[in-house]
Coordinates of N, CA and C in Angstrom, one line a residue:
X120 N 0.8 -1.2 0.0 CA 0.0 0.0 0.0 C 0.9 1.3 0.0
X121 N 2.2 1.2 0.7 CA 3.2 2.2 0.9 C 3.5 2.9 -0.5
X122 N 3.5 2.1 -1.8 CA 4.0 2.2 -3.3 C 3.1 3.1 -3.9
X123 N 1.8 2.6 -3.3 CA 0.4 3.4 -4.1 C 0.2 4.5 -3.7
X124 N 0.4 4.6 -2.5 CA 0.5 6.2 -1.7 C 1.6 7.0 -2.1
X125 N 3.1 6.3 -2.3 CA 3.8 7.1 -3.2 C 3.7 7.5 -4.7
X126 N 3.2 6.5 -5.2 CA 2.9 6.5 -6.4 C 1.6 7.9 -6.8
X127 N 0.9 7.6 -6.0 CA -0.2 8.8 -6.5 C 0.2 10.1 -5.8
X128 N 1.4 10.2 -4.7 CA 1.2 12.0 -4.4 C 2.7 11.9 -5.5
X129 N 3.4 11.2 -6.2 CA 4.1 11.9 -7.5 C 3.4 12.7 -8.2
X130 N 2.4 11.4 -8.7 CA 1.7 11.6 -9.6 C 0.7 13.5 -9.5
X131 N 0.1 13.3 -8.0 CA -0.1 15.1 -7.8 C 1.0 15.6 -7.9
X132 N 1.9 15.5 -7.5 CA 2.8 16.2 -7.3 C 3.2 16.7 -9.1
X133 N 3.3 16.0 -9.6 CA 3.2 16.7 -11.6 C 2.1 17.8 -11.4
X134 N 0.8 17.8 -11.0 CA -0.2 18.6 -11.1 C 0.5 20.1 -10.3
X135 N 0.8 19.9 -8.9 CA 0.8 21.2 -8.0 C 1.9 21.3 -9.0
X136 N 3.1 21.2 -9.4 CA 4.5 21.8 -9.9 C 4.2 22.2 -11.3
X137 N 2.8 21.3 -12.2 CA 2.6 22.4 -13.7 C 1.5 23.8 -13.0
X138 N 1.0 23.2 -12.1 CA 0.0 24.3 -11.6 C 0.8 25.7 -10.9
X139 N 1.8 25.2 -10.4 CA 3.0 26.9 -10.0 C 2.9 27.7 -11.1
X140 N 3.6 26.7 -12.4 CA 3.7 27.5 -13.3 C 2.8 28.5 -14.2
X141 N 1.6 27.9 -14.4 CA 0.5 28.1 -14.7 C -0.2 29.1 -13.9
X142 N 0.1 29.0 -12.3 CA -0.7 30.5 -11.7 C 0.2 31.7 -12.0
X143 N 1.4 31.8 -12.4 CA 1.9 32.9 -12.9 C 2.1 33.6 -11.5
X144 N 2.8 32.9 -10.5 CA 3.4 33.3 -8.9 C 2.1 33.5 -8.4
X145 N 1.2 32.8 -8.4 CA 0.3 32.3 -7.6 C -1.2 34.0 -7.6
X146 N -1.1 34.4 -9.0 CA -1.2 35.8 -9.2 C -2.9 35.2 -10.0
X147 N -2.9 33.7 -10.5 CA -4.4 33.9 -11.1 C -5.0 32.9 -10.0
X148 N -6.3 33.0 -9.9 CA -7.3 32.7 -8.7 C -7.3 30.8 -8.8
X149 N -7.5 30.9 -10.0 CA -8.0 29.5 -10.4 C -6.9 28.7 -10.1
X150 N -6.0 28.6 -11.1 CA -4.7 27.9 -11.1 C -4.1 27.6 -9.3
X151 N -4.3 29.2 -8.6 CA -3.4 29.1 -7.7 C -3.9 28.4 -6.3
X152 N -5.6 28.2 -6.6 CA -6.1 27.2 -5.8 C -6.4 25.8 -6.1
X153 N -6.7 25.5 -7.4 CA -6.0 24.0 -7.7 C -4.7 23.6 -7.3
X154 N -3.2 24.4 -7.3 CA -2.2 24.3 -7.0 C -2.1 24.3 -5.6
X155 N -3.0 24.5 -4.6 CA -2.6 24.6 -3.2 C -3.0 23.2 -2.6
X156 N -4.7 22.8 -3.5 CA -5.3 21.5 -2.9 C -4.6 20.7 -3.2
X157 N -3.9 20.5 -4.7 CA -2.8 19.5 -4.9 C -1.9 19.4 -4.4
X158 N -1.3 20.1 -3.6 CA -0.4 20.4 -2.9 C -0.7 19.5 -1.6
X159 N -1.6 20.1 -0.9 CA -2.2 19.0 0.3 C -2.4 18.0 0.1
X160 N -3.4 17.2 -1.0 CA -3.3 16.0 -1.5 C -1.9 15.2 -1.4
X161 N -1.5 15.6 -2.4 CA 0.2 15.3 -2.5 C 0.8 14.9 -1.1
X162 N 1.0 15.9 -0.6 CA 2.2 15.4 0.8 C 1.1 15.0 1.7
X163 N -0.3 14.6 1.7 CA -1.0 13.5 2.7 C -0.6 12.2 2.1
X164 N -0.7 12.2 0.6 CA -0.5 10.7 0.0 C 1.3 10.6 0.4
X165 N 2.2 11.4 0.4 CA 3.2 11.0 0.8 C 3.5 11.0 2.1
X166 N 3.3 11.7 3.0 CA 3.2 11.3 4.4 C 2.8 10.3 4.9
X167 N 1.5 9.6 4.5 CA 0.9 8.1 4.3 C 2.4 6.8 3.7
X168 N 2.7 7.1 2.8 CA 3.8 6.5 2.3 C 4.7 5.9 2.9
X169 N 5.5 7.1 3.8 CA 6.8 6.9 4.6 C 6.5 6.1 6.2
X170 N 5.1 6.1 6.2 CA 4.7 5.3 7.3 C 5.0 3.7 6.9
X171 N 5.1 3.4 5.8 CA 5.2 1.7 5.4 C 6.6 1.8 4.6
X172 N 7.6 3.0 4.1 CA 8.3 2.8 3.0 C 9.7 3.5 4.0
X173 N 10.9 2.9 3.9 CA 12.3 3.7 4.1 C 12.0 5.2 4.0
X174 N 12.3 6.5 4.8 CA 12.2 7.7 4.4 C 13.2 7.9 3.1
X175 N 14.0 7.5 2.9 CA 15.1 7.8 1.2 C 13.8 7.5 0.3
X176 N 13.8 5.6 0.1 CA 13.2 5.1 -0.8 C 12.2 6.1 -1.3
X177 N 11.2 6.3 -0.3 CA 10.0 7.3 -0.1 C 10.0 8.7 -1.2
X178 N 10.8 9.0 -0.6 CA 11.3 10.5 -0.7 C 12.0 10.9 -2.5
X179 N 12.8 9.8 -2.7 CA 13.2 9.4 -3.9 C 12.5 9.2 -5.4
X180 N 11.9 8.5 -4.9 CA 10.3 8.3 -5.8 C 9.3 9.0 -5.8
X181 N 8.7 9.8 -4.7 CA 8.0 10.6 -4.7 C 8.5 12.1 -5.9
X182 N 9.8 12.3 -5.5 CA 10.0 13.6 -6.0 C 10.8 13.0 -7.5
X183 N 11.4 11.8 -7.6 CA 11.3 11.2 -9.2 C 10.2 11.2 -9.8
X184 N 9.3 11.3 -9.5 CA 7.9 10.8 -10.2 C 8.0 12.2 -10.9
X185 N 7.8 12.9 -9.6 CA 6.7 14.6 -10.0 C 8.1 15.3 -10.5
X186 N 9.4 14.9 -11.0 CA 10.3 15.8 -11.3 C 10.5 15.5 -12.7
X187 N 10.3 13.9 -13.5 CA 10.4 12.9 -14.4 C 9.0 13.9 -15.1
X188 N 7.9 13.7 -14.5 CA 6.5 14.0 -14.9 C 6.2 15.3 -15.2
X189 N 6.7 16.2 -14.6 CA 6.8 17.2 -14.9 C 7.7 18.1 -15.8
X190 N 8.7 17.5 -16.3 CA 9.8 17.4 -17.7 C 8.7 17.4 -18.2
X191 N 8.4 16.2 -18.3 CA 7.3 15.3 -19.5 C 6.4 16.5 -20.3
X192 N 5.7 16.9 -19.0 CA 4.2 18.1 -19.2 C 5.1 19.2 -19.7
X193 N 5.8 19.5 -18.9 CA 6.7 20.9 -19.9 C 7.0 20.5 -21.2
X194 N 8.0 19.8 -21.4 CA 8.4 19.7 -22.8 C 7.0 19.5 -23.9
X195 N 6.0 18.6 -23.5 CA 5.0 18.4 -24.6 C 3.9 19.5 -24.0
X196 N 3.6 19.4 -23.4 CA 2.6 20.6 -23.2 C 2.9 22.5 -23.2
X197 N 3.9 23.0 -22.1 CA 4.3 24.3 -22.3 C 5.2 24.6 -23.0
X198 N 5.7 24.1 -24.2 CA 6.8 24.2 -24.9 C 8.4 24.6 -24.8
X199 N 8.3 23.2 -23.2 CA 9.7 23.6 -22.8 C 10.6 23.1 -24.0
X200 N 12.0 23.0 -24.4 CA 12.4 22.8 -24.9 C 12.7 21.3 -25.1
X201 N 12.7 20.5 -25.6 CA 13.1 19.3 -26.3 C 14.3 18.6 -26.4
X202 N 15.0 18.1 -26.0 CA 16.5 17.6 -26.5 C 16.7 15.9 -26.4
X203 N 17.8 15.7 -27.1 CA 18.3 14.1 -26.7 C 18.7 14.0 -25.0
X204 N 19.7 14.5 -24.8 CA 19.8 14.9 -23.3 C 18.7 14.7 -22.3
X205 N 18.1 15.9 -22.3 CA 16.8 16.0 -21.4 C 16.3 14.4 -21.4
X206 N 15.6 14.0 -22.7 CA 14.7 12.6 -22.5 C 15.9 11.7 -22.6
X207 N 17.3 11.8 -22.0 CA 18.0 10.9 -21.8 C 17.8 10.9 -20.3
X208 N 18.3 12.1 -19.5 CA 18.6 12.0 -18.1 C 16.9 11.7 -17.9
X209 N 15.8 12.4 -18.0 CA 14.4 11.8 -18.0 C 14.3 10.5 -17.6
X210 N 15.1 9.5 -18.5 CA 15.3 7.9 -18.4 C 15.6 8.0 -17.7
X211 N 16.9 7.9 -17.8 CA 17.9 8.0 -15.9 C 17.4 8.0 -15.0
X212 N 16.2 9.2 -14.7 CA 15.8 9.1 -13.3 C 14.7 7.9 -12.9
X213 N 13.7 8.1 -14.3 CA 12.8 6.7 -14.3 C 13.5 5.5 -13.8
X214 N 14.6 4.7 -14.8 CA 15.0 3.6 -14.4 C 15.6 3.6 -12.6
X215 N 16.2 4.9 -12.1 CA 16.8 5.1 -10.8 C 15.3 4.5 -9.9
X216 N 14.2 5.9 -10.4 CA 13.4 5.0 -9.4 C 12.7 3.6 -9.4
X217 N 12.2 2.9 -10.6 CA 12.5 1.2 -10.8 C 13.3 0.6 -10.3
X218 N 14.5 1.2 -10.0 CA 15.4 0.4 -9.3 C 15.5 0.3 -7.2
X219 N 14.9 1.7 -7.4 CA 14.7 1.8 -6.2 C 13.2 1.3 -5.3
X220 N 12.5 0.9 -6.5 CA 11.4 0.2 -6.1 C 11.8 -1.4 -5.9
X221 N 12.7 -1.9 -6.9 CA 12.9 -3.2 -7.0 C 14.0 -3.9 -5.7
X222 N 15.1 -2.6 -5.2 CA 15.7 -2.7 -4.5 C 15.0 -3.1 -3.2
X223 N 13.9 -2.2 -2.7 CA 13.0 -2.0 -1.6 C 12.2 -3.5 -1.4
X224 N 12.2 -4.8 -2.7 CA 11.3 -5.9 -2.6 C 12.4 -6.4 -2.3
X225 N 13.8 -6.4 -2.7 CA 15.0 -7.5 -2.2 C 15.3 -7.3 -0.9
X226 N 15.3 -6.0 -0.3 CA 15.4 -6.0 1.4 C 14.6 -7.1 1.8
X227 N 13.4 -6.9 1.7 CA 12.3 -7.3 2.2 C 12.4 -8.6 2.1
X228 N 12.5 -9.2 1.0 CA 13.0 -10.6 0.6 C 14.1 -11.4 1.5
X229 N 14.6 -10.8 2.0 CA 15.8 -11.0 2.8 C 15.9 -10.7 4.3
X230 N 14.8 -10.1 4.6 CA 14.9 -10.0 5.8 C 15.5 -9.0 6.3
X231 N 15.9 -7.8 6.0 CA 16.5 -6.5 6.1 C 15.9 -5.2 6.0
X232 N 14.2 -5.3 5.6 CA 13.8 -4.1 6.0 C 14.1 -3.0 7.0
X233 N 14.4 -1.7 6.2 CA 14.2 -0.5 7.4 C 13.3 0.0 7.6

């Protein structure tokens, strides 16, 4: 359950960080109160998280998700810019946190959870 709770305040967590950008420093009404509830959502579903998950692990994937995710929305959506690079390190972080999910089932497996 710890994964799903990380998993979905990343996932807000893309929303509150395109939503910053979008309120224009928190200057339009709409934007900048979708951006705040997302915001609460987000760090309840991660706060929930670290209650079952290593605080690293946690912490790692949480802000891989919404940092990965949020590339993603800029580059195709606000016309951040594009590169080989960018959707190279993009990968990078993805496979880091896959790995850090896979790493977190071999503890476990072994009898070494933190």
């Amino acid at each position: 359950m710890g994964w799903i709770y990380v998993i979905i305040g990343g996932i807000l967590e893309i929303g509150w960080a395109t939503g910053l950008s979008l309120s224009e420093g928190f200057t339009k009404p709409l934007p900048s109160i979708v951006t705040a509830v997302l915001i609460i959502i987000s760090f309840y579903f991660f706060s929930n998280s670290m209650k079952l998950l290593p605080i690293g692990t946690a912490y790692a994937v949480f802000t891989g998700i919404g940092a990965a995710g949020t590339a993603v929305v800029g580059m195709v959506f606000l016309n951040d810019g594009i590169s080989i690079l960018k959707v190279a390190f993009i990968s990078l972080l993805i496979f880091g946190v896959i790995g850090l999910k896979m790493s977190d089932k071999e503890e476990k497996d072994t009898g070494r959870s933190y």
